[in-house]
Short mmCIF file of C-alpha atoms in Angstrom, two decimals:
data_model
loop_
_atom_site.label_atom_id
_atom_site.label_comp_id
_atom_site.label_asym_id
_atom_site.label_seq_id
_atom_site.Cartn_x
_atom_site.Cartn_y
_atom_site.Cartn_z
CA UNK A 89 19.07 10.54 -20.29
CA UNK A 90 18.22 7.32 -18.22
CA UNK A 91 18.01 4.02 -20.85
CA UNK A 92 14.58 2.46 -20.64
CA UNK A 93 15.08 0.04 -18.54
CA UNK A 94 16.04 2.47 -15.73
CA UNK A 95 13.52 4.85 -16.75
CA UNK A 96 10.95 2.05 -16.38
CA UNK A 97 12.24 1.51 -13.09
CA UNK A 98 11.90 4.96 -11.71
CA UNK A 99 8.08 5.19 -13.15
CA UNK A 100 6.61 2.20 -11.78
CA UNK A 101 8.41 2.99 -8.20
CA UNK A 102 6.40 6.49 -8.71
CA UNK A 103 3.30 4.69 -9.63
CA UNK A 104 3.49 2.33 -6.69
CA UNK A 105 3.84 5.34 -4.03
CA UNK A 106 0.29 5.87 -4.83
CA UNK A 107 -0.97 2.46 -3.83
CA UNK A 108 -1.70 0.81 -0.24
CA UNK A 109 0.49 -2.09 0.20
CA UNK A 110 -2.00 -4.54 1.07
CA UNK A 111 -3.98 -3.69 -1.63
CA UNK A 112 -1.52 -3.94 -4.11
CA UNK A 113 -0.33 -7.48 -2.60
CA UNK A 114 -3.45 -8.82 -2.51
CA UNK A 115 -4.42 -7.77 -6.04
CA UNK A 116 -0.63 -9.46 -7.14
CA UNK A 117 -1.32 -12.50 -5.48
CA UNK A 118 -4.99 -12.91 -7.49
CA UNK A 119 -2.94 -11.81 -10.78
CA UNK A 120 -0.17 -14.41 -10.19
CA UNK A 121 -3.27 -17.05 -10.13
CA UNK A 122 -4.80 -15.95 -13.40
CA UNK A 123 -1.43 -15.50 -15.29
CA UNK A 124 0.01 -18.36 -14.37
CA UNK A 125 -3.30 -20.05 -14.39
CA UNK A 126 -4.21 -22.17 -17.64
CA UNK A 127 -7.95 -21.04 -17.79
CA UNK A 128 -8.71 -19.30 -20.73
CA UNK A 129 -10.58 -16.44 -20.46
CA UNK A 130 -12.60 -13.59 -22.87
CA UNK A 131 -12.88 -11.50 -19.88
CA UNK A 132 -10.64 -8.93 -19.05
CA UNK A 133 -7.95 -10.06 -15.97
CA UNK A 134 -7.41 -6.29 -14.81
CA UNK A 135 -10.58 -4.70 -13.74
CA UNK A 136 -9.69 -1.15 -12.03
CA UNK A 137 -7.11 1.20 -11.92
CA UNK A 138 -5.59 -0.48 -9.05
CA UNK A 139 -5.38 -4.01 -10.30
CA UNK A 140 -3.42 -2.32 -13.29
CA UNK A 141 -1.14 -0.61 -11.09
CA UNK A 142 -0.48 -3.77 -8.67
CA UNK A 143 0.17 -5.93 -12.07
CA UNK A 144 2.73 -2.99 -13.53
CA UNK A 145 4.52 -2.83 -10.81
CA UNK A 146 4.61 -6.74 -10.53
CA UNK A 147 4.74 -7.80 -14.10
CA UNK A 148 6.30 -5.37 -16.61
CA UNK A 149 9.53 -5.81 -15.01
CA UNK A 150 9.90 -9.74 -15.61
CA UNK A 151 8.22 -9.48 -18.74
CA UNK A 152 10.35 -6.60 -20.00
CA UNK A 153 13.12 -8.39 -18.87
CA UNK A 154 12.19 -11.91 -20.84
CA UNK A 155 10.81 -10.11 -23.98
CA UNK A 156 14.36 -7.81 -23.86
CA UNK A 157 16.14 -11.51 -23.85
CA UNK A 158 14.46 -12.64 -26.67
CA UNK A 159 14.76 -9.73 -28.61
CA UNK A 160 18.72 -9.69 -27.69
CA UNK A 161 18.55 -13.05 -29.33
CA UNK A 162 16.70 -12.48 -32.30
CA UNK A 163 18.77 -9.43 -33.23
CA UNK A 164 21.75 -11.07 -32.75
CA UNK A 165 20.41 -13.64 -35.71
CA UNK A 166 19.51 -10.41 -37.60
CA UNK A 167 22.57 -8.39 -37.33
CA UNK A 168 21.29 -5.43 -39.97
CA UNK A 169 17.76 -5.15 -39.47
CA UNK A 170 15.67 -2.67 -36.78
CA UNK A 171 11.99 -2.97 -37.26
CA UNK A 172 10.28 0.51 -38.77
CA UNK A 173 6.65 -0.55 -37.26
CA UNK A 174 5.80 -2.70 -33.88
CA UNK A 175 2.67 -4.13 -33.09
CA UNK A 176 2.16 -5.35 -29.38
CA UNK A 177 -0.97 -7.68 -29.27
CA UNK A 178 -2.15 -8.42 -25.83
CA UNK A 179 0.70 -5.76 -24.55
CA UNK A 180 -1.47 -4.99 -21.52
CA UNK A 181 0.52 -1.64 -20.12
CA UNK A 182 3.28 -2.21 -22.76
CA UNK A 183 6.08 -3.87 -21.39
CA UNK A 184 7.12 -5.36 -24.81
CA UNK A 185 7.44 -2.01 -26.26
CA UNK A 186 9.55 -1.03 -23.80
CA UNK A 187 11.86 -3.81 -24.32
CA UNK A 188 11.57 -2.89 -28.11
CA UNK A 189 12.75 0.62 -27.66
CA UNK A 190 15.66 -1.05 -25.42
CA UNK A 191 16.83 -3.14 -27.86
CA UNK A 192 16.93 -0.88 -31.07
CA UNK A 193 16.58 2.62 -30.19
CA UNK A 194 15.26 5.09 -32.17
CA UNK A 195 11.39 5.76 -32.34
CA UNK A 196 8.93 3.73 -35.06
CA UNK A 197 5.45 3.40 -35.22
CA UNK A 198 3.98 1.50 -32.22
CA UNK A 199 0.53 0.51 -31.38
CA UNK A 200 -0.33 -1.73 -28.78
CA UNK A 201 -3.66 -4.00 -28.48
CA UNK A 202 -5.49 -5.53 -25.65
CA UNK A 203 -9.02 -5.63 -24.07
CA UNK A 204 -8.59 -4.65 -20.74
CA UNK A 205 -8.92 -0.51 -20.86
CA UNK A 206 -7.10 0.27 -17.61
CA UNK A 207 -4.10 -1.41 -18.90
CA UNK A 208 -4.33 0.48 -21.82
CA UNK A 209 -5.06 4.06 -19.89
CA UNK A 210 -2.13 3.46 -17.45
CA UNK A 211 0.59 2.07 -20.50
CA UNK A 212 0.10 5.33 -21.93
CA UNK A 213 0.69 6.44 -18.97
CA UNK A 214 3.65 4.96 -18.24
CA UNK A 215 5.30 5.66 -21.54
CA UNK A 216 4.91 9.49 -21.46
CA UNK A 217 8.22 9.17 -19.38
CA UNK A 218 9.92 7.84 -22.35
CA UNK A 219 10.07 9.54 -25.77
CA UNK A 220 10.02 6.75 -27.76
CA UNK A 221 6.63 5.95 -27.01
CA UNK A 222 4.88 9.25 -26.12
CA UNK A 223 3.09 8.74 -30.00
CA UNK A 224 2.44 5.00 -29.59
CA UNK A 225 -1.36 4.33 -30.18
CA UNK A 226 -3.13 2.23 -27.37
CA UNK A 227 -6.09 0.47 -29.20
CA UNK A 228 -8.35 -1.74 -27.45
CA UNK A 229 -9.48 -4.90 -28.96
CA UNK A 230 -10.44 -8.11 -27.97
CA UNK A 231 -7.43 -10.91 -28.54
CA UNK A 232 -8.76 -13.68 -31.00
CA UNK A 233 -9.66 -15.28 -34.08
CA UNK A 234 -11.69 -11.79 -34.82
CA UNK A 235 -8.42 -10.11 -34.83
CA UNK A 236 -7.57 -8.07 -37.72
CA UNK A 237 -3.63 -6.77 -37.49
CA UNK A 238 -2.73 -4.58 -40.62
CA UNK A 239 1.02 -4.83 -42.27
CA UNK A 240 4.07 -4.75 -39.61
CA UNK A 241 7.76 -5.25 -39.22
CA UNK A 242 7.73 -6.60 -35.90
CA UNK A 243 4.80 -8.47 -34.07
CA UNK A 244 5.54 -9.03 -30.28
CA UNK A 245 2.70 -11.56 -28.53
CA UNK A 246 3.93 -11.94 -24.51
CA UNK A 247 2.40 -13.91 -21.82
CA UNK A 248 -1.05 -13.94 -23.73
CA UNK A 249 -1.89 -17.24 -25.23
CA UNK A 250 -2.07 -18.78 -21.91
CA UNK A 251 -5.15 -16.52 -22.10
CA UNK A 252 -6.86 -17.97 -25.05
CA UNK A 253 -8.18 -21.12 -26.35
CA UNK A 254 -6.68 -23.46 -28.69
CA UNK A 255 -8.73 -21.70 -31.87
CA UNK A 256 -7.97 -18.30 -30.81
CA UNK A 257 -4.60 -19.02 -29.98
CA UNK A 258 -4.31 -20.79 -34.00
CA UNK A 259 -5.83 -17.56 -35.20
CA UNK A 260 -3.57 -15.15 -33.42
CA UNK A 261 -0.41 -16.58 -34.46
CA UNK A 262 -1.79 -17.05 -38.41
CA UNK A 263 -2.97 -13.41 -38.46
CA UNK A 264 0.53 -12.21 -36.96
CA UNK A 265 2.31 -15.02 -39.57
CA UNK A 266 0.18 -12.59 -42.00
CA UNK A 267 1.08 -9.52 -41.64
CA UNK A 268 4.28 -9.36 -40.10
CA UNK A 269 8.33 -9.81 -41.35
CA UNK A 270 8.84 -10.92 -37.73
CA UNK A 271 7.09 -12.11 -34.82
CA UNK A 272 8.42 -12.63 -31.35
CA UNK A 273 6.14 -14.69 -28.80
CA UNK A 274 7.36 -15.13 -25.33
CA UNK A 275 5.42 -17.63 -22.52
CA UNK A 276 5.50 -18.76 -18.72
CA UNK A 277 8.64 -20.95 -18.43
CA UNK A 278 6.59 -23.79 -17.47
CA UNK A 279 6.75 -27.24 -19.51
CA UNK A 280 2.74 -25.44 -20.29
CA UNK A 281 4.22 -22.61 -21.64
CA UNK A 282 6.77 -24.52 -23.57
CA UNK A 283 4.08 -26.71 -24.65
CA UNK A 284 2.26 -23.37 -25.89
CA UNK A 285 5.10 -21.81 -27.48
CA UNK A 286 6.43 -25.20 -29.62
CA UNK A 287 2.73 -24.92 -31.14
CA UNK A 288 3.36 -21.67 -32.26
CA UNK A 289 6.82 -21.91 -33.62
CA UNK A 290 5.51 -24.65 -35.69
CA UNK A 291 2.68 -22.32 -37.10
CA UNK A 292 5.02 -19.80 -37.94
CA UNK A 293 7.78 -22.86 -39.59
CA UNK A 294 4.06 -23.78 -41.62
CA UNK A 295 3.76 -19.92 -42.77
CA UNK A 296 6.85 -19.98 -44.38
CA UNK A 297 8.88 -18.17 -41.27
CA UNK A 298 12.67 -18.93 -40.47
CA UNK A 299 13.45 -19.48 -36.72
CA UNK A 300 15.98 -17.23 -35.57
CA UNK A 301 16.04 -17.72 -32.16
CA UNK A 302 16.58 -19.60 -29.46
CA UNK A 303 16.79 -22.36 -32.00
CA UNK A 304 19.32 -23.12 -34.32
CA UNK A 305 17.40 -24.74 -37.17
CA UNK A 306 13.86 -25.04 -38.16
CA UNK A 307 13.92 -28.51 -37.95
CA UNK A 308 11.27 -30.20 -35.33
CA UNK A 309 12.17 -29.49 -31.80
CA UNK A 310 14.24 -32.28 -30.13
CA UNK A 311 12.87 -32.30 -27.09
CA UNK A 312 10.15 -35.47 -26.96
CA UNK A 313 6.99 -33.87 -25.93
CA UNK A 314 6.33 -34.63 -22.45
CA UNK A 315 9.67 -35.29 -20.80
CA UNK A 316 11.68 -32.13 -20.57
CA UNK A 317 10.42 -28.51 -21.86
CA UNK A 318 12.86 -25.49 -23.14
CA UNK A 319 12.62 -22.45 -21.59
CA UNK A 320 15.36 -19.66 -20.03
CA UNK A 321 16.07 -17.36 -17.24
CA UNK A 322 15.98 -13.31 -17.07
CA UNK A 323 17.37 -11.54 -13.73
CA UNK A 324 15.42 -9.56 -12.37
CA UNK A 325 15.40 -6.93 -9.63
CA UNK A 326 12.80 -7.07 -6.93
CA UNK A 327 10.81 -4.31 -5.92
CA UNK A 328 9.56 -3.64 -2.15
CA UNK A 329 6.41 -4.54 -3.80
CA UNK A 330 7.96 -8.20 -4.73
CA UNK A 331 9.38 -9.04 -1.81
CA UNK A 332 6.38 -8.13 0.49
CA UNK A 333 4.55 -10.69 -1.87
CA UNK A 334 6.85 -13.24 -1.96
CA UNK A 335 8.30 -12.62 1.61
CA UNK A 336 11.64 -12.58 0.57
CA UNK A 337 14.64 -10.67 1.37
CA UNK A 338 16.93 -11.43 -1.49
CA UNK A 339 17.18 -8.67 -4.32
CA UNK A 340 16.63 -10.16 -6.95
CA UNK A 341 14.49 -13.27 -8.99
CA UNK A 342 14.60 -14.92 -11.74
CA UNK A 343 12.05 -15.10 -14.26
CA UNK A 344 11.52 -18.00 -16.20
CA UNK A 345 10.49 -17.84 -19.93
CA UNK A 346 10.29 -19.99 -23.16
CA UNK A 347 10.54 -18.03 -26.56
CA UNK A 348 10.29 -18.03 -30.25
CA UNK A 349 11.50 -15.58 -32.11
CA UNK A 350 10.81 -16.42 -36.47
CA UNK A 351 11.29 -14.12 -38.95
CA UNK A 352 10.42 -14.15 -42.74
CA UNK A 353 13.91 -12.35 -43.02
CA UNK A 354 17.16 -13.66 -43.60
CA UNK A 355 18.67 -15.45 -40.46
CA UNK A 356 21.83 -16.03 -39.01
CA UNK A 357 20.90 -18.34 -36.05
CA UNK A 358 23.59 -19.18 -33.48
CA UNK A 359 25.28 -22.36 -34.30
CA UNK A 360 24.23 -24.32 -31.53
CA UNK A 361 21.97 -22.39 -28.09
CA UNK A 362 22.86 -23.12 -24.27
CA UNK A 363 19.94 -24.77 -22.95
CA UNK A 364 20.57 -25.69 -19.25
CA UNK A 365 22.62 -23.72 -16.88
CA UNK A 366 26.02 -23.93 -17.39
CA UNK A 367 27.76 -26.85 -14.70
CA UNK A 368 31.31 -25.77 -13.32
CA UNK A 369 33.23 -28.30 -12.13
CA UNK A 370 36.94 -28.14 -11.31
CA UNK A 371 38.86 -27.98 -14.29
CA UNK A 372 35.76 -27.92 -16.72
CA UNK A 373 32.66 -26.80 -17.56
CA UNK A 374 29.42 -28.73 -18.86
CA UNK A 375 27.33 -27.34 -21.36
CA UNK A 376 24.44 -28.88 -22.55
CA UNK A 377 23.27 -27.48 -25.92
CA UNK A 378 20.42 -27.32 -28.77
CA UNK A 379 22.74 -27.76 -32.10
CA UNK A 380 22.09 -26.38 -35.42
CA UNK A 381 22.48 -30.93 -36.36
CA UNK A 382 18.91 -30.61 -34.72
CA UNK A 383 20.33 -32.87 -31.83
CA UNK A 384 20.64 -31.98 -27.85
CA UNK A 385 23.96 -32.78 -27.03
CA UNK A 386 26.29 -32.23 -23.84
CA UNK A 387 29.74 -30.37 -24.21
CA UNK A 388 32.55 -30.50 -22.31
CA UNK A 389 35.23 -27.66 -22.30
CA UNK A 390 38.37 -28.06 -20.12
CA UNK A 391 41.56 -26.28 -19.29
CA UNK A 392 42.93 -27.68 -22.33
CA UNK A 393 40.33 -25.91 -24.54
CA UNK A 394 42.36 -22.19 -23.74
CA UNK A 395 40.22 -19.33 -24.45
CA UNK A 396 37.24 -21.16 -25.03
CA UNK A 397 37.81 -23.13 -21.63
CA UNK A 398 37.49 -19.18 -20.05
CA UNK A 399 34.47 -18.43 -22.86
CA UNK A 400 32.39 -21.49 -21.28
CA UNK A 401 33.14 -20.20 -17.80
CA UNK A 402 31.21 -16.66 -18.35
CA UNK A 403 28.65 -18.59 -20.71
CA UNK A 404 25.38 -18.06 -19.88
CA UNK A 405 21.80 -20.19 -19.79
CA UNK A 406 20.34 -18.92 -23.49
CA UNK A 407 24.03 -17.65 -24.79
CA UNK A 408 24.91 -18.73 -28.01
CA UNK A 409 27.76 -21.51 -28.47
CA UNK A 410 30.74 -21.22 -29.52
CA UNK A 411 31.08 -17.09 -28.76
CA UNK A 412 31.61 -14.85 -31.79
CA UNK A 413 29.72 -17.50 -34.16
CA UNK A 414 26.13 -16.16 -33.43
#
């Protein structure tokens, strides 16, 4: 049986047979302006059946991609635990729980939330190709400081508080601090989305939570507000859909992301995270790094490093550093 990722794949290419190309392009390129947008909103984004379908086949890609990152990340800092519940709040069509069922397998409890219905009629959809989530529960409910989530392992919040205001974005991450062991929230790569996601890591630090990932301590963020912004890179395959959009021929894209993945569990967090991409010069290679001393610092590994000279040329942006010390 095809993974999820492929099986995602194959759906959405299915879905997307059903839709006239300019119609789904034009309904993308209003979708890219809200989601990338900074406006917050209490009204639902996707209106109609064909909005949801144009923003599937668009979005839960990339986002599955970016969430499936973070996740890799944050279950690399927690070797022995798989979640036995997941909550997806704003999940939209579901893309997150996807990327769940990618990363640990197995089937658990899964309910997504969000307040657009056609997302939530076309995710359940979607997932009756995959048997993971042919029980999940699609629940609609609007996204702010009214939200009520009930006890959960795993709490997954992507590409939603661009959506809300400051308050409701302060509630949402406080009610999933609440309930949850751990919560992963994933944002636009953009110093706004940094910006976004640095304000929720240090709600989660207040509510007692442990940063497992990308970040090797729990310390204040280095980076001085303003001046540079964290974020990392997932490849993605285009679609026919993408590149009529973007009028592009290459295959691929790559979406950018920032992330915080904080757990009340026990954490192993990488020693020190690869923060920019990797610089190969002749001879060496130049690795700037987040370090566990709560410093950014630049590395340089050369021929005369052996092993870890050939390590640092397959590192990749958002790998841990050194290998095998994650």
């Amino acid at each position: 049986m095809n993974d999820p990722a492929d099986t995602l794949r194959a759906t959405l290419a299915d879905l997307v047979d059903g839709l006239p190309p300019r119609q789904a392009a034009r309904a993308v390129e209003r979708l890219i302006a809200n989601y990338r947008g900074d406006t917050p909103t209490d009204a639902p984004i996707l209106r109609d059946r064909a909005d949801v379908v144009a923003y599937a086949a668009y979005r839960m890609p990339a986002t599955f991609a970016a969430v499936r990152s973070a996740l890799t990340a944050f279950a690399e800092a927690v070797p022995d635990w798989v979640p036995g519940s997941h909550l997806d709040v704003g999940g939209g069509t579901g893309a997150a729980t996807w990327a769940v069922s990618d990363t640990w397998g197995g089937t658990r409890p899964v309910t997504v939330l969000d307040w657009a219905e056609p997302a939530l009629v076309l995710g359940q959809e979607i997932a009756a190709s995959l048997p993971a989530l042919r029980e999940a529960r699609w629940r609609r409910s609007r996204i702010g400081a009214a939200l009520d989530i009930e006890s959960v392992d795993l709490v997954t919040v992507s590409y939603v508080l661009n959506e809300l205001t400051g308050s409701d974005r302060a509630a949402l991450v406080d009610a999933a601090a609440g309930a949850a062991r751990a919560v992963v929230i994933v944002e636009a790569g953009t110093p706004a989305g940094y910006a976004r996601v640095v304000e929720a890591r240090d709600r989660l630090i207040a509510a007692g939570f442990r940063v497992a990932a990308p970040c090797p301590h729990s310390a204040a963020c280095p980076i001085e507000a303003g001046t540079d912004w964290c974020h990392f890179a997932a490849r993605v395959s285009r679609s026919s859909l993408h590149r009529q959009v973007k009028s592009g021929s290459l295959a691929y894209e790559d979406e950018k992301f920032s992330y915080v993945a904080a757990t009340r569990l026990p954490v192993e967090p990488a020693a020190s995270r690869v923060v920019r991409r990797p610089q190969i010069r002749k001879g060496q290679v130049l690795l700037d790094l987040c370090a566990s001393d709560e410093r950014l610092r630049r590395s340089t590994v050369t021929k005369r490093h052996g092993d870890l000279y050939k390590a640092a040329r397959d590192a990749a942006w958002g790998d841990p550093w050194p290998p095998g010390e994650d």
